[in-house]
Structure formats: C-alpha cells, structure tokens
Amino acid sequence: AQKITQTQPGMFVQEKEAVTLDCTYDTSDQSYGLFWYKQPSSGEMIFLIYQGSYDEQNATEGRYSLNFQKARKSANLVISASQLGDSAMYFCAMRSVRMDSSYKLIFGSGTRLLVRP
Amino acid sequence: EAQVTQNPRYLITVTGKKLTVTCSQNMNHEYMSWYRQDPGLGLRQIYYSMNVEVTDKGDVPEGYKVSRKEKRNFPLILESPSPNQTSLYFCASAPYLRGSNQPQHFGDGTRLSIL
C-alpha cells in the first residue's frame, strides 16, 4: 500500500532562515510522482513543486527545492530565506504513474510551519 | 484565469437534508476528483472521474454520490448528510495524461458543518 509520512506536526523557523520539512513515502511502484502543496490559513491548496521518480536532478522552484533521496524514500521540502507569508500547512503527496492507477494523490498528515519575525 | 470553482464555500445544515456542492473547471481537464480534509488525516479521496460519464470510488465514498454529465462540472451530492461528514472538501482537476505527473489544481474548498 502507498503511504506518505510527515513526522513533524509543527515547526518554527526564524524569518530569512532556511527550513526543511520532512516527507517519507512507501510504495512498491517504480514510477511515481511526489508533490508538495501549501495550505495557508485561508484554506486553499497551492501547488509548490513536483519530483518524478526518474528525475535525476532535484526539483527547484524559486525558493523551494526538493531534496529527493530515492534509496531512502524521502522527499523533503527545503524553503530558503523564509518569509512571514510562508506560515502555513504543508502537505507532501504522491501519485502512482501506473497505467491502471486511479490518478489519486496520497497525502501525508501535514506539517504546520510558523515563521517568526 | 484558469481555475477550479467550488460553491458554496461555507455551509451549515442539518442531518438528513440533501445538499450538493458544485465544482466547475475551465481548463478542459479530463480528470476531476473530490477529497475531504480532516485534522491529522490529510486529504482523502472520495470519488474521481477520468472523463465524462466515467466515475469511480476513492478511499472514502460512503454517503456520497457524484455525476459527470459534462466535462467541466463534477458535483458532489450528499443525499442524507450526517455529522461525520462535517469536513473541509476540495475539488481538484488535472489533464489526464498517462505516464505524466501533471499537478492537480484545487478549488478553494468548501467547509461543511452538519448539525
């Protein structure tokens, strides 16, 4: 069965510092995708970054980067130069790319990040 | 603007009173899905649709119905709502491309309270 584990229910970071949000996953599939979403207090889900299982380089999108360690089955999100607006809930998610998959996203339980001024 | 639109955003209702949450997307996406979000559980899939007239159950379909008569719309129906369906609901859509990993685009969410 596929599973996403986020072991940090909550985290603090000082403004302008970098922070790493942990995500480990479990799957028997060879081909899959890993996603990170941000959910601010207003509730919407905002797509941040994506990593494919066969991508050789770690994904980066602006201040977001994904530290992908396939052998360890981890896909940690790194936010550089934290800003007050980064305070939010962050979800790691995975989707199988099997031909018979339901295209479903499997979500972790989330990490609430609070950026201190 | 490309978007997924859900209505209503908030609803308080009573047990047993049928309700429908609408979802519409303007991106011509084949795939649409409903999730519910509960504290400590992340998001869980309720139903999904690969295309018009093609729907299937997700992980938590009990008490819900869906329909996909048009490509852009994917309403979620609660025939007889109960308090355990109090939750935050999200509709999502994506292009359906086998082997690809297009991100799903989410609506802004609908917060349902069933008294």
Tab-separated table of C-alpha atoms in Angstrom:
chain	number	residue	atom	x	y	z
A	1	ALA	CA	0.000	0.000	0.000
A	2	GLN	CA	1.140	3.514	-0.684
A	3	LYS	CA	1.735	5.806	2.242
A	4	ILE	CA	3.123	9.249	2.963
A	5	THR	CA	4.566	10.082	6.381
A	6	GLN	CA	5.200	13.578	7.661
A	7	THR	CA	6.653	13.260	11.145
A	8	GLN	CA	6.701	16.948	12.057
A	9	PRO	CA	3.238	18.147	13.114
A	10	GLY	CA	4.555	21.649	13.665
A	11	MET	CA	7.732	23.633	13.138
A	12	PHE	CA	9.081	27.092	13.818
A	13	VAL	CA	11.645	28.938	11.745
A	14	GLN	CA	13.127	32.381	12.043
A	15	GLU	CA	12.418	34.775	9.220
A	16	LYS	CA	15.127	34.704	6.491
A	17	GLU	CA	16.423	31.310	7.598
A	18	ALA	CA	16.068	28.058	5.665
A	19	VAL	CA	13.816	25.244	6.836
A	20	THR	CA	13.426	21.601	5.845
A	21	LEU	CA	10.084	19.824	6.030
A	22	ASP	CA	10.386	16.060	6.120
A	23	CYS	CA	8.474	13.601	3.978
A	24	THR	CA	8.998	9.873	3.621
A	25	TYR	CA	6.970	7.634	1.382
A	26	ASP	CA	6.270	3.992	0.858
A	27	THR	CA	5.391	2.476	-2.494
A	28	SER	CA	6.158	-0.625	-4.499
A	29	ASP	CA	5.693	1.233	-7.761
A	30	GLN	CA	8.726	2.026	-9.886
A	31	SER	CA	7.230	5.110	-11.448
A	32	TYR	CA	5.597	7.744	-9.301
A	33	GLY	CA	5.458	11.445	-8.676
A	34	LEU	CA	5.918	13.435	-5.483
A	35	PHE	CA	4.215	16.758	-4.873
A	36	TRP	CA	4.243	19.436	-2.228
A	37	TYR	CA	1.246	21.663	-1.569
A	38	LYS	CA	0.895	24.694	0.676
A	39	GLN	CA	-2.313	25.443	2.551
A	40	PRO	CA	-2.443	28.938	4.094
A	41	SER	CA	-4.921	29.772	6.819
A	42	SER	CA	-7.423	30.857	4.143
A	43	GLY	CA	-7.710	27.164	3.221
A	44	GLU	CA	-6.822	26.859	-0.440
A	45	MET	CA	-4.341	24.273	-1.703
A	46	ILE	CA	-1.434	25.734	-3.623
A	47	PHE	CA	0.861	23.509	-5.696
A	48	LEU	CA	4.544	24.218	-4.940
A	49	ILE	CA	6.836	21.677	-6.513
A	50	TYR	CA	6.957	18.276	-8.187
A	51	GLN	CA	9.571	15.497	-8.411
A	52	GLY	CA	9.325	12.463	-10.661
A	53	SER	CA	10.781	9.182	-9.513
A	54	TYR	CA	13.037	9.002	-12.564
A	55	ASP	CA	14.188	12.602	-12.424
A	56	GLU	CA	17.930	12.658	-11.882
A	57	GLN	CA	18.085	16.187	-10.544
A	58	ASN	CA	16.332	17.572	-7.513
A	59	ALA	CA	13.445	19.854	-8.422
A	60	THR	CA	13.656	23.574	-7.689
A	61	GLU	CA	11.042	26.310	-7.952
A	62	GLY	CA	12.217	29.694	-6.745
A	63	ARG	CA	12.805	29.459	-3.000
A	64	TYR	CA	11.506	25.888	-2.907
A	65	SER	CA	13.667	22.873	-3.563
A	66	LEU	CA	13.036	19.200	-3.100
A	67	ASN	CA	15.730	17.045	-1.533
A	68	PHE	CA	14.907	13.727	-3.210
A	69	GLN	CA	16.675	10.637	-1.861
A	70	LYS	CA	15.164	7.709	-3.699
A	71	ALA	CA	17.003	4.963	-1.839
A	72	ARG	CA	15.786	6.372	1.474
A	73	LYS	CA	12.332	7.052	0.021
A	74	SER	CA	12.397	10.617	1.218
A	75	ALA	CA	11.315	13.836	-0.499
A	76	ASN	CA	11.998	16.690	1.871
A	77	LEU	CA	10.929	20.229	1.029
A	78	VAL	CA	13.504	22.940	1.610
A	79	ILE	CA	12.335	26.542	1.855
A	80	SER	CA	15.164	29.042	1.665
A	81	ALA	CA	15.051	32.557	3.101
A	82	SER	CA	11.762	32.054	4.933
A	83	GLN	CA	9.181	34.800	4.775
A	84	LEU	CA	6.263	35.559	7.073
A	85	GLY	CA	3.930	34.562	4.241
A	86	ASP	CA	5.370	31.057	4.333
A	87	SER	CA	3.469	30.368	7.548
A	88	ALA	CA	1.028	27.674	6.504
A	89	MET	CA	0.287	23.972	6.499
A	90	TYR	CA	2.415	21.981	4.067
A	91	PHE	CA	1.378	18.663	2.568
A	92	CYS	CA	3.515	16.069	0.850
A	93	ALA	CA	1.657	13.886	-1.647
A	94	MET	CA	2.400	11.023	-4.005
A	95	ARG	CA	0.786	9.619	-7.088
A	96	SER	CA	1.430	6.404	-8.929
A	97	VAL	CA	2.051	6.598	-12.646
A	98	ARG	CA	0.991	3.006	-13.284
A	99	MET	CA	-1.255	2.511	-16.274
A	100	ASP	CA	-4.023	1.180	-14.050
A	101	SER	CA	-3.691	3.757	-11.318
A	102	SER	CA	-6.598	5.938	-10.294
A	103	TYR	CA	-4.502	9.080	-10.604
A	104	LYS	CA	-5.174	9.514	-6.905
A	105	LEU	CA	-2.978	11.697	-4.737
A	106	ILE	CA	-1.973	10.111	-1.432
A	107	PHE	CA	-1.428	12.831	1.158
A	108	GLY	CA	0.535	12.968	4.364
A	109	SER	CA	-0.966	14.455	7.515
A	110	GLY	CA	0.822	17.749	7.006
A	111	THR	CA	3.329	19.987	8.791
A	112	ARG	CA	2.303	23.357	10.159
A	113	LEU	CA	5.104	25.885	9.684
A	114	LEU	CA	5.226	29.120	11.632
A	115	VAL	CA	7.728	31.772	10.579
A	116	ARG	CA	8.840	34.034	13.420
A	117	PRO	CA	9.715	37.676	12.680
B	1	GLU	CA	-7.991	32.776	-15.498
B	2	ALA	CA	-7.553	29.016	-15.137
B	3	GLN	CA	-9.401	27.871	-12.063
B	4	VAL	CA	-11.477	25.312	-10.218
B	5	THR	CA	-14.571	26.871	-8.689
B	6	GLN	CA	-16.461	25.351	-5.793
B	7	ASN	CA	-19.766	26.500	-4.335
B	8	PRO	CA	-20.720	27.121	-1.657
B	9	ARG	CA	-17.568	27.997	0.276
B	10	TYR	CA	-19.314	27.511	3.596
B	11	LEU	CA	-22.469	25.653	4.546
B	12	ILE	CA	-24.099	24.818	7.842
B	13	THR	CA	-27.000	22.418	7.552
B	14	VAL	CA	-28.849	19.723	9.460
B	15	THR	CA	-28.729	15.964	9.387
B	16	GLY	CA	-30.683	14.392	6.543
B	17	LYS	CA	-31.160	17.468	4.379
B	18	LYS	CA	-29.851	16.711	0.902
B	19	LEU	CA	-27.146	19.019	-0.364
B	20	THR	CA	-24.983	19.453	-3.432
B	21	VAL	CA	-21.563	21.037	-3.654
B	22	THR	CA	-20.798	22.179	-7.162
B	23	CYS	CA	-17.403	22.085	-8.843
B	24	SER	CA	-16.530	23.574	-12.187
B	25	GLN	CA	-13.211	23.873	-14.024
B	26	ASN	CA	-12.363	25.938	-17.090
B	27	MET	CA	-9.171	24.147	-18.122
B	28	ASN	CA	-10.745	21.382	-20.218
B	29	HIS	CA	-9.304	18.794	-17.837
B	30	GLU	CA	-10.380	15.194	-18.214
B	31	TYR	CA	-9.678	14.190	-14.622
B	32	MET	CA	-11.647	15.523	-11.671
B	33	SER	CA	-11.713	14.393	-8.073
B	34	TRP	CA	-13.222	15.131	-4.676
B	35	TYR	CA	-11.235	14.996	-1.431
B	36	ARG	CA	-12.126	15.592	2.156
B	37	GLN	CA	-9.684	17.004	4.686
B	38	ASP	CA	-9.883	16.116	8.356
B	39	PRO	CA	-7.419	17.105	11.106
B	40	GLY	CA	-4.476	14.746	11.373
B	41	LEU	CA	-5.550	12.754	8.317
B	42	GLY	CA	-4.523	14.941	5.420
B	43	LEU	CA	-6.740	14.723	2.355
B	44	ARG	CA	-8.548	11.563	1.366
B	45	GLN	CA	-10.131	10.864	-1.983
B	46	ILE	CA	-13.919	10.436	-2.076
B	47	TYR	CA	-14.684	9.950	-5.779
B	48	TYR	CA	-12.958	10.627	-9.033
B	49	SER	CA	-13.755	10.842	-12.717
B	50	MET	CA	-11.468	10.104	-15.636
B	51	ASN	CA	-13.823	11.703	-18.159
B	52	VAL	CA	-17.470	12.395	-18.936
B	53	GLU	CA	-19.762	9.625	-17.668
B	54	VAL	CA	-16.784	7.802	-16.094
B	55	THR	CA	-16.689	7.900	-12.291
B	56	ASP	CA	-15.273	5.640	-9.625
B	57	LYS	CA	-14.973	5.372	-5.862
B	58	GLY	CA	-11.993	6.637	-3.951
B	59	ASP	CA	-11.000	5.689	-0.426
B	60	VAL	CA	-13.974	7.132	1.479
B	61	PRO	CA	-17.037	7.086	-0.810
B	62	GLU	CA	-19.697	6.090	1.735
B	63	GLY	CA	-22.505	8.629	1.969
B	64	TYR	CA	-21.539	10.486	-1.200
B	65	LYS	CA	-22.578	10.489	-4.846
B	66	VAL	CA	-21.137	12.207	-7.878
B	67	SER	CA	-22.006	12.694	-11.514
B	68	ARG	CA	-20.055	13.776	-14.587
B	69	LYS	CA	-22.506	14.741	-17.290
B	70	GLU	CA	-20.301	17.495	-18.653
B	71	LYS	CA	-16.548	17.746	-18.811
B	72	ARG	CA	-16.350	20.941	-16.802
B	73	ASN	CA	-18.676	20.012	-13.916
B	74	PHE	CA	-18.336	17.418	-11.172
B	75	PRO	CA	-20.893	17.937	-8.378
B	76	LEU	CA	-20.666	16.171	-5.023
B	77	ILE	CA	-24.014	15.070	-3.623
B	78	LEU	CA	-24.781	14.203	-0.019
B	79	GLU	CA	-28.202	12.538	-0.127
B	80	SER	CA	-28.639	12.305	3.640
B	81	PRO	CA	-25.824	14.175	5.371
B	82	SER	CA	-24.690	13.089	8.812
B	83	PRO	CA	-22.462	14.831	11.395
B	84	ASN	CA	-19.471	12.616	10.491
B	85	GLN	CA	-19.470	14.288	7.082
B	86	THR	CA	-18.570	17.594	8.683
B	87	SER	CA	-15.290	18.387	6.963
B	88	LEU	CA	-13.403	20.584	4.527
B	89	TYR	CA	-13.993	19.432	0.951
B	90	PHE	CA	-11.826	20.025	-2.072
B	91	CYS	CA	-12.482	19.527	-5.744
B	92	ALA	CA	-9.452	19.056	-7.977
B	93	SER	CA	-8.798	18.653	-11.685
B	94	ALA	CA	-5.892	17.685	-13.910
B	95	PRO	CA	-5.222	16.795	-17.514
B	96	TYR	CA	-5.396	13.056	-17.908
B	97	LEU	CA	-2.128	12.025	-19.479
B	98	ARG	CA	-0.979	8.506	-18.756
B	99	GLY	CA	2.576	8.428	-17.573
B	100	SER	CA	2.709	12.119	-16.815
B	101	ASN	CA	2.672	13.883	-13.499
B	102	GLN	CA	0.650	16.977	-14.063
B	103	PRO	CA	-0.229	18.561	-10.706
B	104	GLN	CA	-3.828	18.601	-9.674
B	105	HIS	CA	-5.406	22.045	-9.455
B	106	PHE	CA	-7.558	22.520	-6.386
B	107	GLY	CA	-10.596	24.636	-5.719
B	108	ASP	CA	-10.648	26.920	-2.693
B	109	GLY	CA	-12.504	24.388	-0.569
B	110	THR	CA	-15.974	24.054	0.903
B	111	ARG	CA	-16.379	23.906	4.644
B	112	LEU	CA	-19.426	21.812	5.541
B	113	SER	CA	-20.902	21.604	9.020
B	114	ILE	CA	-23.661	19.033	9.545
B	115	LEU	CA	-25.545	19.545	12.789
